[in-house]
Coordinates of C-alpha atoms in Angstrom, one line a residue:
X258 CA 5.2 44.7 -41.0
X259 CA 4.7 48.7 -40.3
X260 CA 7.1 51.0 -38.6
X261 CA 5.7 53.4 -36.7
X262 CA 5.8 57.5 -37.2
X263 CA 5.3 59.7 -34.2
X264 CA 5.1 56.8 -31.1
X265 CA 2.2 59.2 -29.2
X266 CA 2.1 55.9 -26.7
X267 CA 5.6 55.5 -26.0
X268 CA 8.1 52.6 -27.4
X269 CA 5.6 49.4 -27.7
X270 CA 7.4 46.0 -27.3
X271 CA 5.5 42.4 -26.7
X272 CA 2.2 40.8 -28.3
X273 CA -1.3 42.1 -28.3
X274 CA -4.0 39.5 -29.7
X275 CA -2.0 39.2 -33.2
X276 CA -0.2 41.6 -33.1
X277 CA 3.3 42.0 -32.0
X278 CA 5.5 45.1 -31.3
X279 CA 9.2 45.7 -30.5
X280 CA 11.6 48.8 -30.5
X281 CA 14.5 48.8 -33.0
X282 CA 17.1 51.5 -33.1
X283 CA 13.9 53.8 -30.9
X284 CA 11.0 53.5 -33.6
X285 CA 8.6 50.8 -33.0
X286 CA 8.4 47.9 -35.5
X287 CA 4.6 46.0 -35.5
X288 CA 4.1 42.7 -37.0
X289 CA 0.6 40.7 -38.0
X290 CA 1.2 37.2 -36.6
X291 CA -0.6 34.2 -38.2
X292 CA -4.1 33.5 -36.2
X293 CA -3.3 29.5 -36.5
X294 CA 0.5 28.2 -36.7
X295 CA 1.3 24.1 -36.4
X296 CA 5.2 23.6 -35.3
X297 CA 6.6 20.7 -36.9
X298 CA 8.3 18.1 -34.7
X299 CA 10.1 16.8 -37.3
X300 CA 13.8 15.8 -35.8
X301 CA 15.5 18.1 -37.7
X302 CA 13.7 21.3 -37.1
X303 CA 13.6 20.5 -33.4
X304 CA 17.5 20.5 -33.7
X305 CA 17.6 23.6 -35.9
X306 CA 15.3 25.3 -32.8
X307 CA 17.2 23.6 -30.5
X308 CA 20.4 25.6 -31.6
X309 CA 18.6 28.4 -32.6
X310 CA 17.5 28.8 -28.6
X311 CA 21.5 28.1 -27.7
X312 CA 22.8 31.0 -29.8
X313 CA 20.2 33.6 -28.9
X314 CA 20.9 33.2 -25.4
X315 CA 24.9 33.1 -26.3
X316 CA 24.0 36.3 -27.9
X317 CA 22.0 37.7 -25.6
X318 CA 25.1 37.2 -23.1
X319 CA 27.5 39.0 -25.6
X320 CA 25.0 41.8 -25.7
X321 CA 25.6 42.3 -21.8
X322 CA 28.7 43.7 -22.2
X323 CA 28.8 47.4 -23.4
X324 CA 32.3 47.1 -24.5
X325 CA 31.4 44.0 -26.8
X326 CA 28.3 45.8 -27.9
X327 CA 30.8 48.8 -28.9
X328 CA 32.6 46.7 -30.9
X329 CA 29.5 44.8 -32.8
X330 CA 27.9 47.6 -33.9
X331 CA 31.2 48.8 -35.9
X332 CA 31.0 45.9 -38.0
X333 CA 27.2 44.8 -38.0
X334 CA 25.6 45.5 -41.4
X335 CA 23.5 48.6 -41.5
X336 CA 20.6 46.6 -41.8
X337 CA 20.6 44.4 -39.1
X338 CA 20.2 44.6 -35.3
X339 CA 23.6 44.1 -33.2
X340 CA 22.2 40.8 -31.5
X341 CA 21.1 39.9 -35.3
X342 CA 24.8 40.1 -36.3
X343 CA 26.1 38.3 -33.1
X344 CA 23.5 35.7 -33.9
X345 CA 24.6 35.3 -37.1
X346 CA 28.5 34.9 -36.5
X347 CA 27.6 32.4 -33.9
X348 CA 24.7 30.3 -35.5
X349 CA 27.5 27.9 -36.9
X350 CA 29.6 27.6 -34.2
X351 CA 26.8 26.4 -31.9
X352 CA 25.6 22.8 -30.8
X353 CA 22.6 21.7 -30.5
X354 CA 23.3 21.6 -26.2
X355 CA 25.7 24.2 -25.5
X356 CA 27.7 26.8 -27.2
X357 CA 31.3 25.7 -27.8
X358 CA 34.7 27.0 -28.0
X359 CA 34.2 27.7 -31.1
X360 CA 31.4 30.9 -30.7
X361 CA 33.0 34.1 -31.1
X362 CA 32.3 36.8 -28.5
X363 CA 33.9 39.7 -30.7
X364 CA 34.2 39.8 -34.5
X365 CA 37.7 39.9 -36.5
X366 CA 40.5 41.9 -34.9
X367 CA 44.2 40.8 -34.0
X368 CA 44.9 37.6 -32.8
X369 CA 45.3 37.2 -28.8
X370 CA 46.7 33.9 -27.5
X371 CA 46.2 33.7 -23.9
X372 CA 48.0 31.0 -22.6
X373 CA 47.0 30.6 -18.9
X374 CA 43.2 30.7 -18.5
X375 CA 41.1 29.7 -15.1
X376 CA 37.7 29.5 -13.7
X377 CA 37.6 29.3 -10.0
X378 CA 34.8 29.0 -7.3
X379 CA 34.5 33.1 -7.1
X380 CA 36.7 34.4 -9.9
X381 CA 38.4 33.9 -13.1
X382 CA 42.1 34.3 -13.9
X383 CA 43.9 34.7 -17.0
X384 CA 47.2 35.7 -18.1
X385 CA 47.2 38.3 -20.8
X386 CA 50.4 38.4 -23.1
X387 CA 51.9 41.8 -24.5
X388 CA 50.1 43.1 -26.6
X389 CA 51.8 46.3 -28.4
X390 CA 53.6 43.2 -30.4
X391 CA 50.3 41.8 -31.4
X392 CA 48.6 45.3 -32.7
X393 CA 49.6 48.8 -32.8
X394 CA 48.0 51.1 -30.3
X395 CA 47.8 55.1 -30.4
X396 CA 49.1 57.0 -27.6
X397 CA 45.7 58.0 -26.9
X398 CA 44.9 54.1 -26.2
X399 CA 45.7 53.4 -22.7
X400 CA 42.5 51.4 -21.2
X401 CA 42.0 48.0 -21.5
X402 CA 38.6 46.4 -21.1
X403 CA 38.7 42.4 -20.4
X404 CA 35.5 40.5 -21.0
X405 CA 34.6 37.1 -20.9
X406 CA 31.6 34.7 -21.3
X407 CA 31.8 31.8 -18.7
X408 CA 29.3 28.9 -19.7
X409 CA 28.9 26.1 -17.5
X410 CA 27.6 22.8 -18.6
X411 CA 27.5 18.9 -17.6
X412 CA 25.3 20.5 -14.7
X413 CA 25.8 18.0 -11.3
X414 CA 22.0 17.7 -10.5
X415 CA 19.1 16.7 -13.3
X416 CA 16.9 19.4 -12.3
X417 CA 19.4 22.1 -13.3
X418 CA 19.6 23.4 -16.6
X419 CA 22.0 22.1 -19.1
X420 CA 24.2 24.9 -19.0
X421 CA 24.1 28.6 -18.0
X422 CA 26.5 31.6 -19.2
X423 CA 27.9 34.6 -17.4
X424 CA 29.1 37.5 -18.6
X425 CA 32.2 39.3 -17.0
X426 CA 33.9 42.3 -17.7
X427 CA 36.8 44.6 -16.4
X428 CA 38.5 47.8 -17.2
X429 CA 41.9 48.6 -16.5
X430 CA 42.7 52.1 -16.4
X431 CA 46.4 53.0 -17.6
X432 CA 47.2 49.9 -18.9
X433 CA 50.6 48.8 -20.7
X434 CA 50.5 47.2 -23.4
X435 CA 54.3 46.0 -23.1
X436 CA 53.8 43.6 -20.0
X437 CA 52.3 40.7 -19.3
X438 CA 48.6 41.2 -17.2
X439 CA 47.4 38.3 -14.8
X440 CA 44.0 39.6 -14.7
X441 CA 41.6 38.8 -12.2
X442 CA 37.4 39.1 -12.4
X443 CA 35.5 38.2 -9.7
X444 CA 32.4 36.5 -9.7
X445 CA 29.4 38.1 -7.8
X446 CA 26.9 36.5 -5.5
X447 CA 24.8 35.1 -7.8
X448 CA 27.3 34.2 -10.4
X449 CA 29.6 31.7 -7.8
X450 CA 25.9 30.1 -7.3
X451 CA 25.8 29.2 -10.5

């Protein structure tokens, strides 16, 4: 593996003959890839890659959201990449099918019990609890951003893939923290055809 010193080319990122390139924090990271590689199909690998595929696209959903990207890179080791982090958290939690409830879309913080959670034809509901009793805020916090990752599963036709994830996000200028929200995010076009 090389890093690269001076990218005269530009940021390189995919696979040339045996060689492969992508960007990490804007310097360019080559790797030598073996010329011959067998995969095993033993049963247990297959399930290892199987879940490996899951949480990278769970993670790659997480990473669609700024705000949750914000947070990540807080806590990710120095290191490691954000979506490396995300992947790591979440590696667990995964099945070999789907993610499950038990994936986590942001690391440690307060805990926030929301009691009243939807998904609808074109948007998702939830009711948010106060939250000034759950965490202290500064009076220089006043946004709130909602995210959310929606995966749907148990698909209706064969053809369809097994599941597919959304990501969803809202901000809410001059929130207060000492209500109740019912919070609303509706789904765009492509998202209600999913």
């Amino acid at each position: 593996m090389a890093i690269v010193n001076g990218n005269v080319i530009g940021n390189l990122s995919g696979k040339l003959g045996n060689l492969s390139a992508r960007t990490v924090d804007g310097r360019t990271v080559l790797a030598a890839r073996p010329s011959s590689f067998n995969a095993s199909q033993e049963p247990a690998v297959l399930e290892v890659r199987q879940k490996f595929s899951i949480t990278a696209k769970f993670a790659s959903a997480i990473l669609a959201l700024s705000s949750l990207v914000s947070i990540w890179k807080k806590v990710r080791n120095v290191a490691s990449s954000v979506f490396n982090e995300v992947f790591q958290s979440n590696f667990a939690h995964s099945s070999t099918d789907k993610p499950t409830e038990n994936n986590i879309i942001a690391p440690e913080g307060f805990p926030l019990q929301i009691a009243v959670a939807a998904v609808a034809a074109d948007k998702i509901t939830a009711t948010i609890p106060i939250l000034n009793t759950a965490s202290v805020f500064g009076a220089d916090e006043v946004n709130l951003s909602a995210n959310a990752i929606v995966c749907y599963y148990d698909p209706a036709k064969a053809e369809d893939e097994p599941f597919k994830i959304i990501s969803l996000s809202k901000e809410v200028a001059a929130h207060n923290f000492a209500q109740t929200y019912d919070l609303e995010i509706d789904l765009n076009a492509t998202q209600k055809n999913t």
